[in-house]
Short mmCIF file of C-alpha atoms and ligand atoms in Angstrom, two decimals:
data_model
loop_
_atom_site.label_atom_id
_atom_site.label_comp_id
_atom_site.label_asym_id
_atom_site.label_seq_id
_atom_site.Cartn_x
_atom_site.Cartn_y
_atom_site.Cartn_z
CA MET A 27 234.40 78.41 -42.30
CA ASN A 28 231.28 76.25 -42.84
CA VAL A 29 228.40 77.16 -45.18
CA LYS A 30 226.28 78.70 -42.40
CA GLU A 31 229.09 80.96 -41.17
CA ALA A 32 230.02 81.95 -44.73
CA LEU A 33 226.38 82.74 -45.44
CA ILE A 34 226.04 84.98 -42.35
CA LYS A 35 229.22 86.82 -43.34
CA THR A 36 228.07 87.32 -46.95
CA LEU A 37 224.58 88.51 -45.93
CA ALA A 38 226.09 90.88 -43.34
CA GLU A 39 228.56 92.29 -45.89
CA ASN A 40 225.63 92.94 -48.25
CA ASN A 41 224.32 95.58 -45.81
CA GLY A 42 220.63 94.75 -46.02
CA GLU A 43 220.54 94.47 -49.84
CA TYR A 44 219.02 91.32 -51.38
CA ILE A 45 221.36 88.79 -52.96
CA SER A 46 220.04 86.01 -55.16
CA GLY A 47 220.28 82.31 -54.26
CA ALA A 48 222.32 81.76 -57.44
CA ALA A 49 224.81 84.51 -56.57
CA LEU A 50 225.13 83.18 -53.02
CA ALA A 51 225.68 79.64 -54.31
CA GLU A 52 228.42 80.85 -56.64
CA GLN A 53 230.11 83.01 -54.00
CA LEU A 54 230.09 80.23 -51.40
CA GLY A 55 230.98 77.49 -53.88
CA VAL A 56 227.95 75.33 -53.01
CA SER A 57 224.63 74.38 -54.66
CA ARG A 58 221.49 76.55 -54.43
CA ASN A 59 219.91 73.76 -52.43
CA ALA A 60 222.78 73.93 -49.93
CA VAL A 61 222.20 77.70 -49.62
CA TRP A 62 218.47 77.12 -48.99
CA LYS A 63 219.25 74.47 -46.35
CA ALA A 64 221.73 76.78 -44.59
CA VAL A 65 219.13 79.59 -44.58
CA LYS A 66 216.57 77.28 -42.97
CA ALA A 67 219.11 76.09 -40.38
CA LEU A 68 220.04 79.68 -39.50
CA GLU A 69 216.37 80.66 -39.18
CA ALA A 70 215.89 77.72 -36.79
CA GLU A 71 218.78 79.15 -34.73
CA GLY A 72 217.00 82.50 -34.47
CA TYR A 73 218.52 84.54 -37.33
CA ALA A 74 216.02 86.79 -39.09
CA ILE A 75 216.59 86.30 -42.82
CA GLU A 76 214.12 87.65 -45.37
CA SER A 77 213.57 85.85 -48.67
CA VAL A 78 211.68 87.18 -51.70
CA THR A 79 211.23 84.94 -54.75
CA SER A 80 212.46 87.36 -57.40
CA LYS A 81 215.19 89.00 -55.28
CA GLY A 82 216.79 86.37 -53.07
CA TYR A 83 217.87 86.72 -49.46
CA ARG A 84 218.89 89.46 -47.05
CA MET A 85 219.59 89.76 -43.34
CA SER A 86 216.55 91.45 -41.79
CA ALA A 87 217.18 94.86 -40.23
CA ASP A 88 215.48 93.37 -37.18
CA ASN A 89 217.92 90.47 -36.84
CA ASN A 90 218.67 90.11 -33.14
CA ARG A 91 220.98 87.12 -33.08
CA ILE A 92 224.63 87.76 -32.16
CA SER A 93 227.14 86.01 -34.41
CA ALA A 94 230.93 86.04 -34.60
CA GLY A 95 230.78 85.97 -38.43
CA PHE A 96 228.48 89.01 -38.56
CA ILE A 97 230.69 90.98 -36.14
CA SER A 98 233.88 90.06 -38.06
CA SER A 99 232.35 91.24 -41.33
CA LYS A 100 232.11 94.76 -39.83
CA LEU A 101 235.53 94.89 -38.15
CA GLU A 102 238.22 97.32 -39.29
CA THR A 103 240.68 96.28 -36.57
CA GLU A 104 244.06 94.62 -36.68
CA SER A 105 243.78 92.63 -33.47
CA LEU A 106 240.69 93.46 -31.41
CA GLY A 107 237.89 90.98 -32.11
CA ARG A 108 239.93 88.81 -34.46
CA ASN A 109 239.14 85.95 -32.06
CA ILE A 110 235.56 86.02 -30.75
CA ILE A 111 234.28 83.55 -28.16
CA LEU A 112 230.50 83.58 -28.06
CA PHE A 113 228.16 82.18 -25.39
CA ASP A 114 224.36 82.02 -25.30
CA GLU A 115 224.63 82.21 -21.52
CA ILE A 116 227.47 82.65 -19.05
CA ASP A 117 227.88 83.86 -15.46
CA SER A 118 230.03 86.86 -16.42
CA THR A 119 232.02 87.53 -19.60
CA ASN A 120 234.63 89.33 -17.44
CA ASN A 121 235.14 86.19 -15.32
CA GLU A 122 235.55 84.04 -18.43
CA ALA A 123 237.90 86.54 -20.07
CA LYS A 124 240.05 86.78 -16.91
CA LYS A 125 240.22 82.99 -16.70
CA ILE A 126 241.42 82.55 -20.27
CA ALA A 127 243.72 85.60 -20.12
CA ALA A 128 245.42 84.12 -17.03
CA ALA A 129 245.91 80.93 -19.06
CA GLY A 130 247.61 82.91 -21.84
CA GLU A 131 244.79 83.90 -24.24
CA ALA A 132 245.96 86.43 -26.83
CA HIS A 133 245.61 90.21 -26.94
CA GLY A 134 242.41 91.20 -28.72
CA THR A 135 240.33 88.13 -27.87
CA VAL A 136 236.73 89.05 -27.09
CA VAL A 137 234.20 87.14 -24.99
CA ILE A 138 230.55 87.96 -25.74
CA ALA A 139 227.35 86.53 -24.28
CA ASP A 140 223.67 86.92 -25.14
CA ARG A 141 222.86 86.68 -21.41
CA GLN A 142 224.78 86.85 -18.14
CA THR A 143 223.50 85.15 -15.01
CA MET A 144 225.90 87.03 -12.69
CA GLY A 145 226.88 90.15 -14.62
CA LYS A 146 229.21 92.24 -12.48
CA GLY A 147 229.21 96.00 -12.04
CA ARG A 148 231.67 98.24 -10.22
CA MET A 149 231.91 98.29 -6.43
CA GLY A 150 230.55 94.78 -6.03
CA ARG A 151 227.24 95.64 -7.69
CA SER A 152 225.49 93.40 -10.21
CA PHE A 153 224.77 94.25 -13.84
CA VAL A 154 221.35 92.99 -14.94
CA SER A 155 221.94 91.18 -18.26
CA PRO A 156 218.77 89.65 -19.76
CA ALA A 157 218.81 87.61 -23.00
CA GLY A 158 218.26 89.25 -26.38
CA THR A 159 218.60 92.83 -25.17
CA GLY A 160 222.19 93.81 -24.48
CA VAL A 161 225.80 93.80 -25.50
CA TYR A 162 227.79 92.00 -22.79
CA MET A 163 231.35 91.94 -23.99
CA SER A 164 234.83 91.58 -22.44
CA VAL A 165 237.95 92.46 -24.38
CA ILE A 166 241.34 91.07 -23.38
CA ILE A 167 244.18 93.50 -23.98
CA ARG A 168 247.90 93.15 -23.34
CA PRO A 169 249.06 96.69 -24.08
CA ASP A 170 252.65 97.75 -23.77
CA ILE A 171 251.93 100.74 -21.51
CA SER A 172 253.01 102.10 -18.14
CA VAL A 173 251.07 101.44 -14.94
CA GLU A 174 250.07 105.15 -14.94
CA SER A 175 248.54 104.90 -18.40
CA ALA A 176 246.71 101.71 -17.41
CA GLY A 177 244.47 103.96 -15.32
CA LEU A 178 243.25 105.61 -18.53
CA ILE A 179 241.95 102.42 -20.17
CA THR A 180 238.41 102.66 -18.79
CA SER A 181 238.06 106.29 -19.83
CA ALA A 182 239.30 105.53 -23.36
CA ALA A 183 236.83 102.62 -23.50
CA ALA A 184 234.01 104.97 -22.43
CA VAL A 185 234.81 107.26 -25.37
CA ALA A 186 234.92 104.27 -27.77
CA ALA A 187 231.57 102.97 -26.52
CA ALA A 188 229.99 106.45 -26.62
CA GLU A 189 231.08 106.99 -30.24
CA ALA A 190 229.82 103.54 -31.24
CA VAL A 191 226.41 104.10 -29.63
CA GLU A 192 226.16 107.53 -31.23
CA LYS A 193 226.87 105.98 -34.63
CA VAL A 194 224.12 103.36 -34.35
CA CYS A 195 221.40 105.56 -32.79
CA GLY A 196 222.27 109.06 -34.06
CA GLN A 197 221.99 110.77 -30.66
CA LYS A 198 224.61 112.39 -28.46
CA ILE A 199 225.80 110.19 -25.60
CA MET A 200 227.12 111.66 -22.36
CA ILE A 201 229.85 110.05 -20.25
CA LYS A 202 229.28 110.25 -16.53
CA TRP A 203 232.65 110.05 -14.76
CA VAL A 204 234.13 107.57 -14.56
CA ASN A 205 232.63 105.05 -16.88
CA ASP A 206 228.86 105.24 -17.33
CA LEU A 207 227.19 106.24 -20.59
CA TYR A 208 224.05 108.34 -20.34
CA LEU A 209 221.25 108.96 -22.81
CA ASN A 210 218.42 111.36 -21.84
CA ASP A 211 219.75 111.42 -18.24
CA LYS A 212 219.50 107.62 -17.92
CA LYS A 213 222.34 105.12 -17.71
CA ILE A 214 222.48 102.84 -20.75
CA CYS A 215 225.99 101.43 -20.37
CA GLY A 216 228.55 100.57 -17.70
CA ILE A 217 232.19 99.55 -18.00
CA LEU A 218 234.19 97.39 -15.61
CA THR A 219 237.92 97.07 -16.27
CA GLU A 220 239.85 94.44 -14.33
CA ALA A 221 243.63 94.48 -14.65
CA SER A 222 246.39 92.07 -13.74
CA MET A 223 249.81 93.53 -13.01
CA GLY A 224 253.15 91.83 -13.74
CA LEU A 225 255.04 90.33 -10.81
CA GLU A 226 257.03 93.48 -10.13
CA MET A 227 253.92 95.67 -10.42
CA LYS A 228 255.75 97.88 -12.92
CA ALA A 229 253.80 96.90 -16.00
CA LEU A 230 250.39 95.68 -16.95
CA ASP A 231 250.20 91.96 -17.73
CA TYR A 232 246.69 92.10 -19.16
CA ALA A 233 243.45 93.97 -18.70
CA VAL A 234 239.88 92.83 -19.31
CA ILE A 235 237.58 95.64 -20.43
CA GLY A 236 233.99 94.60 -19.71
CA ILE A 237 231.34 96.64 -21.50
CA GLY A 238 227.62 96.23 -20.85
CA ILE A 239 225.11 98.16 -22.98
CA ASN A 240 221.33 98.01 -22.77
CA VAL A 241 220.42 97.98 -26.46
CA ARG A 242 216.90 96.61 -27.04
CA SER A 243 213.93 97.47 -24.82
CA VAL A 244 214.35 96.56 -21.16
CA ARG A 245 210.76 97.46 -20.21
CA GLY A 246 209.51 95.09 -17.52
CA MET A 247 212.98 93.59 -17.03
CA PHE A 248 214.37 96.00 -14.40
CA ASP A 249 212.97 96.56 -10.92
CA GLU A 250 211.46 99.93 -10.03
CA GLU A 251 214.65 101.39 -8.54
CA LEU A 252 216.80 100.39 -11.54
CA SER A 253 214.16 101.56 -14.05
CA SER A 254 214.21 105.01 -12.44
CA ARG A 255 217.88 105.51 -13.35
CA ALA A 256 218.69 103.07 -16.18
CA SER A 257 217.25 102.49 -19.63
CA SER A 258 218.17 101.20 -23.11
CA ILE A 259 218.96 102.66 -26.51
CA GLU A 260 215.64 101.42 -27.92
CA ASP A 261 213.56 102.73 -25.00
CA GLU A 262 215.17 106.18 -25.23
CA THR A 263 215.37 106.64 -29.01
CA GLY A 264 213.03 104.13 -30.68
CA VAL A 265 216.01 102.90 -32.73
CA ARG A 266 216.62 99.12 -32.59
CA PRO A 267 220.32 98.78 -33.39
CA ASP A 268 221.79 95.47 -34.52
CA ARG A 269 223.94 94.26 -31.62
CA ASN A 270 226.51 92.79 -34.05
CA VAL A 271 227.08 96.16 -35.70
CA LEU A 272 227.38 97.83 -32.29
CA CYS A 273 229.93 95.25 -31.04
CA ALA A 274 232.06 95.72 -34.15
CA GLU A 275 231.92 99.51 -33.94
CA ILE A 276 232.98 99.48 -30.27
CA LEU A 277 235.97 97.29 -31.16
CA ASN A 278 236.90 99.54 -34.10
CA ARG A 279 236.86 102.67 -31.93
CA LEU A 280 238.51 100.94 -28.95
CA GLU A 281 241.48 99.81 -31.02
CA PHE A 282 241.80 103.33 -32.41
CA TRP A 283 241.88 105.05 -29.00
CA LEU A 284 244.02 102.42 -27.25
CA SER A 285 246.70 102.79 -29.91
CA SER A 286 247.31 106.39 -28.82
CA ILE A 287 246.36 106.10 -25.15
CA GLU A 288 249.66 107.52 -23.83
CA ARG A 289 249.11 110.68 -25.89
CA ARG A 290 245.73 111.06 -24.13
CA ASP A 291 244.07 112.13 -27.40
CA PHE A 292 240.78 110.56 -26.29
CA LEU A 293 240.47 113.07 -23.41
CA HIS A 294 239.16 115.77 -25.73
CA GLU A 295 236.28 113.48 -26.74
CA TYR A 296 235.74 112.47 -23.11
CA ARG A 297 235.61 116.04 -21.83
CA ARG A 298 233.13 117.26 -24.41
CA ARG A 299 230.67 114.55 -23.35
CA GLU A 300 231.26 114.59 -19.57
CA TYR A 301 227.92 114.73 -17.80
CA LEU A 302 228.83 116.08 -14.34
CA THR A 303 231.06 118.98 -15.38
CA GLY A 304 229.60 122.35 -14.36
CA LYS A 305 227.13 120.76 -11.96
CA LEU A 306 226.81 120.47 -8.19
CA ILE A 307 227.72 116.94 -7.17
CA THR A 308 228.36 114.65 -4.23
CA ALA A 309 231.42 112.45 -4.39
CA ASN A 310 233.13 109.86 -2.25
CA VAL A 311 236.61 110.85 -1.14
CA GLY A 312 238.13 108.09 0.96
CA ASN A 313 235.53 107.14 3.52
CA SER A 314 233.74 110.46 3.53
CA SER A 315 231.52 112.13 1.03
CA VAL A 316 231.90 115.72 -0.15
CA VAL A 317 229.69 118.21 -1.94
CA GLY A 318 231.19 120.53 -4.53
CA SER A 319 231.13 121.68 -8.14
CA ALA A 320 232.49 119.39 -10.83
CA VAL A 321 234.90 121.63 -12.73
CA GLY A 322 236.36 119.24 -15.27
CA ILE A 323 238.55 116.24 -16.07
CA ASP A 324 242.32 116.50 -15.57
CA ASN A 325 245.04 114.95 -17.77
CA ASN A 326 244.86 111.65 -15.89
CA ALA A 327 241.09 111.41 -16.42
CA ASN A 328 240.49 112.31 -12.77
CA LEU A 329 237.38 114.29 -11.87
CA MET A 330 238.19 117.75 -10.49
CA ILE A 331 235.85 119.05 -7.80
CA GLU A 332 235.88 122.53 -6.36
CA LEU A 333 234.96 122.38 -2.68
CA PRO A 334 232.98 125.23 -1.04
CA GLY A 335 236.23 126.75 0.37
CA GLY A 336 237.74 126.92 -3.14
CA GLU A 337 240.06 123.91 -2.81
CA ILE A 338 240.23 121.70 -5.92
CA LYS A 339 240.26 117.92 -5.33
CA HIS A 340 241.28 115.44 -8.04
CA LEU A 341 239.33 112.17 -7.69
CA ASN A 342 240.93 109.15 -9.31
CA SER A 343 238.38 106.56 -8.27
CA GLY A 344 235.08 106.21 -6.51
CA GLU A 345 231.78 107.58 -7.57
CA ALA A 346 230.16 110.96 -8.05
CA ASN A 347 226.53 111.85 -8.53
CA LEU A 348 224.45 114.93 -9.20
CA CYS A 349 223.04 116.63 -6.11
CA ARG A 350 219.30 116.17 -6.31
CA VAL A 351 217.23 119.16 -5.27
CA LYS A 352 214.73 118.00 -2.64
CA LYS A 353 211.13 118.74 -3.57
C1 BTN B 9 228.94 99.17 -13.95
O1 BTN B 9 227.94 99.70 -14.45
O2 BTN B 9 229.20 99.30 -12.73
C2 BTN B 9 229.82 98.32 -14.81
C3 BTN B 9 229.02 97.28 -15.55
C4 BTN B 9 229.86 96.41 -16.44
C5 BTN B 9 229.04 95.31 -17.08
C6 BTN B 9 229.80 94.51 -18.08
S1 BTN B 9 228.76 93.43 -19.01
C7 BTN B 9 230.14 92.62 -19.66
C8 BTN B 9 231.14 92.49 -18.54
N1 BTN B 9 230.87 91.30 -17.74
C9 BTN B 9 230.52 91.59 -16.49
O3 BTN B 9 230.24 90.75 -15.61
N2 BTN B 9 230.51 92.92 -16.32
C10 BTN B 9 230.90 93.62 -17.53
#
């Protein structure tokens, strides 16, 4: 680790408290002048570091630069995030993660970008990913689980992301089946999982879990249609979370839930946040769309809909939305 990386890690570990130049120099095993030079270099790269003559240095609460060292300093995981590949800009972190996973990249490797030029959503949609505002992260996993359990990965990731967002902003997050996170009735996060099966289609080779969260204000960045249904943590709560802390917390919770995925323990946390349950919805079933009441989430994370005749349908993919009352 070079002096800059070690400095980021030490400042991040100090949780916003000041640490003197002398203490930093001793901890990093370099001169005070080398510390000062590293601080200046980091500031030039966009890190927000505060310095006060009598107190020393601290990472500003408003720091908005993503860094692998900062994220690692907050990780409690064994394997997720232990290798972080960071880009200022990339087409799609999912594409990059799939490429390197196909070439053998290890379980737990994470690809993160400050901006995506072709962020992908589900069903061929795009995911608008402007610089400096979001978490755009793809996690490569090679879990030893059955093909049936592989279908639960996205739902477990939704719980992990919801818990992480709740921790950084202090407000309850809803999960709209199957994988969107909602805050104040607006979408703030989407998840796109892309899996590769083994040759005999009996086991999962790897999966890439792509998580996109609108963190800082997106005002003026979305078109009118998107602004009417999507927002960001900052725009909805006024809280400006550090994206590094959020990335680390997602990885901490994701590793926790994936480790027990076959026991389906995460479903309890999913169900208590599910947004559609108890409401009148429209859903796509095959090529047709149906209207019914969302009555819950079954043990395979499928959405259960009660049709007008009383029949219960279990949806395992597709999309469901609230029925809007026409004014
Ligand atoms: C959706 O809302 O339909 C899913 C959006 C998923 C977006 C994330 S951002 C990181 C990763 N890279 C992508 O291109 N997509 C996912």
